[in-house]
PDB file of C-alpha atoms in Angstrom:
ATOM      1  CA  UNK N   1     129.131-219.400 -21.057  1.00  0.00           C
ATOM      2  CA  UNK N   2     128.304-215.711 -21.038  1.00  0.00           C
ATOM      3  CA  UNK N   3     126.829-214.562 -24.324  1.00  0.00           C
ATOM      4  CA  UNK N   4     127.567-211.062 -25.590  1.00  0.00           C
ATOM      5  CA  UNK N   5     124.700-208.670 -26.045  1.00  0.00           C
ATOM      6  CA  UNK N   6     123.542-207.955 -29.557  1.00  0.00           C
ATOM      7  CA  UNK N   7     126.230-206.108 -31.498  1.00  0.00           C
ATOM      8  CA  UNK N   8     129.021-206.806 -28.966  1.00  0.00           C
ATOM      9  CA  UNK N   9     131.817-209.296 -29.063  1.00  0.00           C
ATOM     10  CA  UNK N  10     132.809-211.267 -25.985  1.00  0.00           C
ATOM     11  CA  UNK N  11     136.070-209.280 -25.797  1.00  0.00           C
ATOM     12  CA  UNK N  12     134.161-205.989 -25.650  1.00  0.00           C
ATOM     13  CA  UNK N  13     131.954-207.239 -22.838  1.00  0.00           C
ATOM     14  CA  UNK N  14     134.843-208.183 -20.556  1.00  0.00           C
ATOM     15  CA  UNK N  15     136.518-205.077 -19.308  1.00  0.00           C
ATOM     16  CA  UNK N  16     139.356-204.414 -16.964  1.00  0.00           C
ATOM     17  CA  UNK N  17     138.099-204.004 -13.380  1.00  0.00           C
ATOM     18  CA  UNK N  18     138.250-200.386 -12.213  1.00  0.00           C
ATOM     19  CA  UNK N  19     140.492-201.209  -9.237  1.00  0.00           C
ATOM     20  CA  UNK N  20     143.035-202.846 -11.568  1.00  0.00           C
ATOM     21  CA  UNK N  21     142.980-199.859 -13.919  1.00  0.00           C
ATOM     22  CA  UNK N  22     143.533-197.541 -10.929  1.00  0.00           C
ATOM     23  CA  UNK N  23     146.387-199.707  -9.651  1.00  0.00           C
ATOM     24  CA  UNK N  24     148.058-199.551 -13.068  1.00  0.00           C
ATOM     25  CA  UNK N  25     147.595-195.778 -13.250  1.00  0.00           C
ATOM     26  CA  UNK N  26     149.081-195.357  -9.757  1.00  0.00           C
ATOM     27  CA  UNK N  27     151.952-197.855  -9.860  1.00  0.00           C
ATOM     28  CA  UNK N  28     152.814-199.228 -13.311  1.00  0.00           C
ATOM     29  CA  UNK N  29     154.575-197.160 -15.970  1.00  0.00           C
ATOM     30  CA  UNK N  30     155.702-199.851 -18.418  1.00  0.00           C
ATOM     31  CA  UNK N  31     155.201-203.450 -19.458  1.00  0.00           C
ATOM     32  CA  UNK N  32     158.782-204.148 -18.422  1.00  0.00           C
ATOM     33  CA  UNK N  33     158.018-202.877 -14.931  1.00  0.00           C
ATOM     34  CA  UNK N  34     154.943-205.112 -14.786  1.00  0.00           C
ATOM     35  CA  UNK N  35     156.977-208.137 -15.900  1.00  0.00           C
ATOM     36  CA  UNK N  36     159.613-207.447 -13.227  1.00  0.00           C
ATOM     37  CA  UNK N  37     156.949-207.088 -10.537  1.00  0.00           C
ATOM     38  CA  UNK N  38     155.223-210.329 -11.522  1.00  0.00           C
ATOM     39  CA  UNK N  39     158.559-212.175 -11.724  1.00  0.00           C
ATOM     40  CA  UNK N  40     159.457-211.127  -8.181  1.00  0.00           C
ATOM     41  CA  UNK N  41     155.969-211.903  -6.911  1.00  0.00           C
ATOM     42  CA  UNK N  42     156.102-215.360  -8.467  1.00  0.00           C
ATOM     43  CA  UNK N  43     159.295-216.122  -6.564  1.00  0.00           C
ATOM     44  CA  UNK N  44     158.639-214.125  -3.424  1.00  0.00           C
ATOM     45  CA  UNK N  45     161.032-216.177  -1.292  1.00  0.00           C
ATOM     46  CA  UNK N  46     163.963-215.434  -3.611  1.00  0.00           C
ATOM     47  CA  UNK N  47     166.291-212.454  -3.580  1.00  0.00           C
ATOM     48  CA  UNK N  48     167.058-211.234  -7.093  1.00  0.00           C
ATOM     49  CA  UNK N  49     169.929-209.146  -8.412  1.00  0.00           C
ATOM     50  CA  UNK N  50     169.247-206.740 -11.246  1.00  0.00           C
ATOM     51  CA  UNK N  51     171.504-208.923 -13.407  1.00  0.00           C
ATOM     52  CA  UNK N  52     169.429-212.060 -12.649  1.00  0.00           C
ATOM     53  CA  UNK N  53     166.212-210.218 -13.516  1.00  0.00           C
ATOM     54  CA  UNK N  54     167.845-208.922 -16.693  1.00  0.00           C
ATOM     55  CA  UNK N  55     168.767-212.471 -17.705  1.00  0.00           C
ATOM     56  CA  UNK N  56     165.349-213.902 -16.811  1.00  0.00           C
ATOM     57  CA  UNK N  57     163.484-211.285 -18.825  1.00  0.00           C
ATOM     58  CA  UNK N  58     166.110-210.734 -21.528  1.00  0.00           C
ATOM     59  CA  UNK N  59     166.258-206.992 -21.147  1.00  0.00           C
ATOM     60  CA  UNK N  60     168.744-204.232 -20.342  1.00  0.00           C
ATOM     61  CA  UNK N  61     170.261-204.217 -16.861  1.00  0.00           C
ATOM     62  CA  UNK N  62     170.169-200.402 -16.678  1.00  0.00           C
ATOM     63  CA  UNK N  63     166.486-200.445 -17.561  1.00  0.00           C
ATOM     64  CA  UNK N  64     165.818-203.092 -14.905  1.00  0.00           C
ATOM     65  CA  UNK N  65     167.606-200.975 -12.302  1.00  0.00           C
ATOM     66  CA  UNK N  66     165.404-197.961 -13.156  1.00  0.00           C
ATOM     67  CA  UNK N  67     162.220-200.059 -13.010  1.00  0.00           C
ATOM     68  CA  UNK N  68     163.258-201.584  -9.676  1.00  0.00           C
ATOM     69  CA  UNK N  69     163.835-198.094  -8.248  1.00  0.00           C
ATOM     70  CA  UNK N  70     160.312-197.113  -9.343  1.00  0.00           C
ATOM     71  CA  UNK N  71     158.831-200.276  -7.821  1.00  0.00           C
ATOM     72  CA  UNK N  72     160.712-199.683  -4.589  1.00  0.00           C
ATOM     73  CA  UNK N  73     159.488-196.069  -4.445  1.00  0.00           C
ATOM     74  CA  UNK N  74     155.933-197.389  -4.897  1.00  0.00           C
ATOM     75  CA  UNK N  75     156.339-199.725  -1.927  1.00  0.00           C
ATOM     76  CA  UNK N  76     156.078-202.905  -3.998  1.00  0.00           C
ATOM     77  CA  UNK N  77     159.627-204.257  -3.727  1.00  0.00           C
ATOM     78  CA  UNK N  78     162.426-203.856  -1.205  1.00  0.00           C
ATOM     79  CA  UNK N  79     166.167-203.919  -1.669  1.00  0.00           C
ATOM     80  CA  UNK N  80     169.000-204.790   0.653  1.00  0.00           C
ATOM     81  CA  UNK N  81     172.725-205.168   0.221  1.00  0.00           C
ATOM     82  CA  UNK N  82     173.737-208.628  -0.927  1.00  0.00           C
ATOM     83  CA  UNK N  83     177.273-209.972  -0.883  1.00  0.00           C
ATOM     84  CA  UNK N  84     178.435-207.497  -3.565  1.00  0.00           C
ATOM     85  CA  UNK N  85     175.325-205.897  -5.084  1.00  0.00           C
ATOM     86  CA  UNK N  86     171.798-204.963  -4.098  1.00  0.00           C
ATOM     87  CA  UNK N  87     169.237-207.740  -4.070  1.00  0.00           C
ATOM     88  CA  UNK N  88     165.501-207.245  -4.484  1.00  0.00           C
ATOM     89  CA  UNK N  89     162.427-209.034  -3.201  1.00  0.00           C
ATOM     90  CA  UNK N  90     158.713-208.700  -3.682  1.00  0.00           C
ATOM     91  CA  UNK N  91     157.723-206.876  -0.498  1.00  0.00           C
ATOM     92  CA  UNK N  92     154.513-204.857  -0.685  1.00  0.00           C
ATOM     93  CA  UNK N  93     154.405-202.199   2.019  1.00  0.00           C
ATOM     94  CA  UNK N  94     150.770-202.973   2.853  1.00  0.00           C
ATOM     95  CA  UNK N  95     148.177-205.724   2.465  1.00  0.00           C
ATOM     96  CA  UNK N  96     146.229-203.481   0.072  1.00  0.00           C
ATOM     97  CA  UNK N  97     149.253-203.218  -2.241  1.00  0.00           C
ATOM     98  CA  UNK N  98     149.656-206.995  -2.130  1.00  0.00           C
ATOM     99  CA  UNK N  99     145.975-207.396  -3.000  1.00  0.00           C
ATOM    100  CA  UNK N 100     146.340-204.888  -5.826  1.00  0.00           C
ATOM    101  CA  UNK N 101     149.206-206.885  -7.318  1.00  0.00           C
ATOM    102  CA  UNK N 102     147.198-210.108  -6.942  1.00  0.00           C
ATOM    103  CA  UNK N 103     144.297-208.533  -8.857  1.00  0.00           C
ATOM    104  CA  UNK N 104     146.672-207.170 -11.481  1.00  0.00           C
ATOM    105  CA  UNK N 105     148.290-210.590 -11.896  1.00  0.00           C
ATOM    106  CA  UNK N 106     144.907-212.266 -12.343  1.00  0.00           C
ATOM    107  CA  UNK N 107     143.824-209.624 -14.858  1.00  0.00           C
ATOM    108  CA  UNK N 108     147.095-210.017 -16.768  1.00  0.00           C
ATOM    109  CA  UNK N 109     146.431-213.752 -17.035  1.00  0.00           C
ATOM    110  CA  UNK N 110     142.801-213.372 -18.123  1.00  0.00           C
ATOM    111  CA  UNK N 111     142.745-210.025 -19.953  1.00  0.00           C
ATOM    112  CA  UNK N 112     146.347-209.483 -21.014  1.00  0.00           C
ATOM    113  CA  UNK N 113     145.463-207.166 -23.907  1.00  0.00           C
ATOM    114  CA  UNK N 114     143.304-204.994 -21.630  1.00  0.00           C
ATOM    115  CA  UNK N 115     146.137-204.654 -19.092  1.00  0.00           C
ATOM    116  CA  UNK N 116     148.597-203.782 -21.859  1.00  0.00           C
ATOM    117  CA  UNK N 117     146.163-201.261 -23.327  1.00  0.00           C
ATOM    118  CA  UNK N 118     145.760-199.670 -19.897  1.00  0.00           C
ATOM    119  CA  UNK N 119     149.530-199.341 -19.461  1.00  0.00           C
ATOM    120  CA  UNK N 120     150.019-197.880 -22.935  1.00  0.00           C
ATOM    121  CA  UNK N 121     147.148-195.432 -22.542  1.00  0.00           C
ATOM    122  CA  UNK N 122     148.360-194.204 -19.144  1.00  0.00           C
ATOM    123  CA  UNK N 123     149.443-190.551 -19.524  1.00  0.00           C
ATOM    124  CA  UNK N 124     152.112-191.058 -16.843  1.00  0.00           C
ATOM    125  CA  UNK N 125     153.591-193.844 -18.968  1.00  0.00           C
ATOM    126  CA  UNK N 126     153.730-191.529 -21.985  1.00  0.00           C
ATOM    127  CA  UNK N 127     155.380-188.809 -19.906  1.00  0.00           C
ATOM    128  CA  UNK N 128     157.905-191.273 -18.481  1.00  0.00           C
ATOM    129  CA  UNK N 129     158.896-192.476 -21.976  1.00  0.00           C
ATOM    130  CA  UNK N 130     159.185-188.869 -23.167  1.00  0.00           C
ATOM    131  CA  UNK N 131     161.335-187.894 -20.172  1.00  0.00           C
ATOM    132  CA  UNK N 132     163.658-190.873 -20.720  1.00  0.00           C
ATOM    133  CA  UNK N 133     164.666-189.309 -24.026  1.00  0.00           C
ATOM    134  CA  UNK N 134     166.069-186.306 -22.160  1.00  0.00           C
ATOM    135  CA  UNK N 135     167.933-188.222 -19.449  1.00  0.00           C
ATOM    136  CA  UNK N 136     171.572-187.179 -19.308  1.00  0.00           C
ATOM    137  CA  UNK N 137     173.953-190.075 -19.595  1.00  0.00           C
ATOM    138  CA  UNK N 138     177.608-190.023 -18.715  1.00  0.00           C
ATOM    139  CA  UNK N 139     179.779-190.152 -21.808  1.00  0.00           C
ATOM    140  CA  UNK N 140     181.854-193.330 -21.835  1.00  0.00           C
ATOM    141  CA  UNK N 141     184.944-191.427 -22.997  1.00  0.00           C
ATOM    142  CA  UNK N 142     184.710-188.592 -20.538  1.00  0.00           C
TER     143      UNK N 142
END
């Protein structure tokens, strides 16, 4: 067992690896997006509809669709037409992206609070949340 130095707790000694923090800053804007990515990675042979992801994670389908678009733009998932709707798969565009997700997944298992803190402290994440408040939505009546 690793003992903390004088005046430190064990939690303070273990920090998020720099490459994981960089990956989060470059590719992850929300916890929901992370959960979607890890769900798809965990079932990489399956094709998922946005509705199936919504049901698995108990979240909004519209939100899932936006997160999937972001993940696809980052080269982490791919979509293709299914029988009636788009289906999505974990499909990193490069081995380095796949390795980055593997490191992120391991860190999320071991240092969940550090990963969450990194996502919440990401200025891009703050900007994304702020911008969502100004998104124009079609009025249901018009």
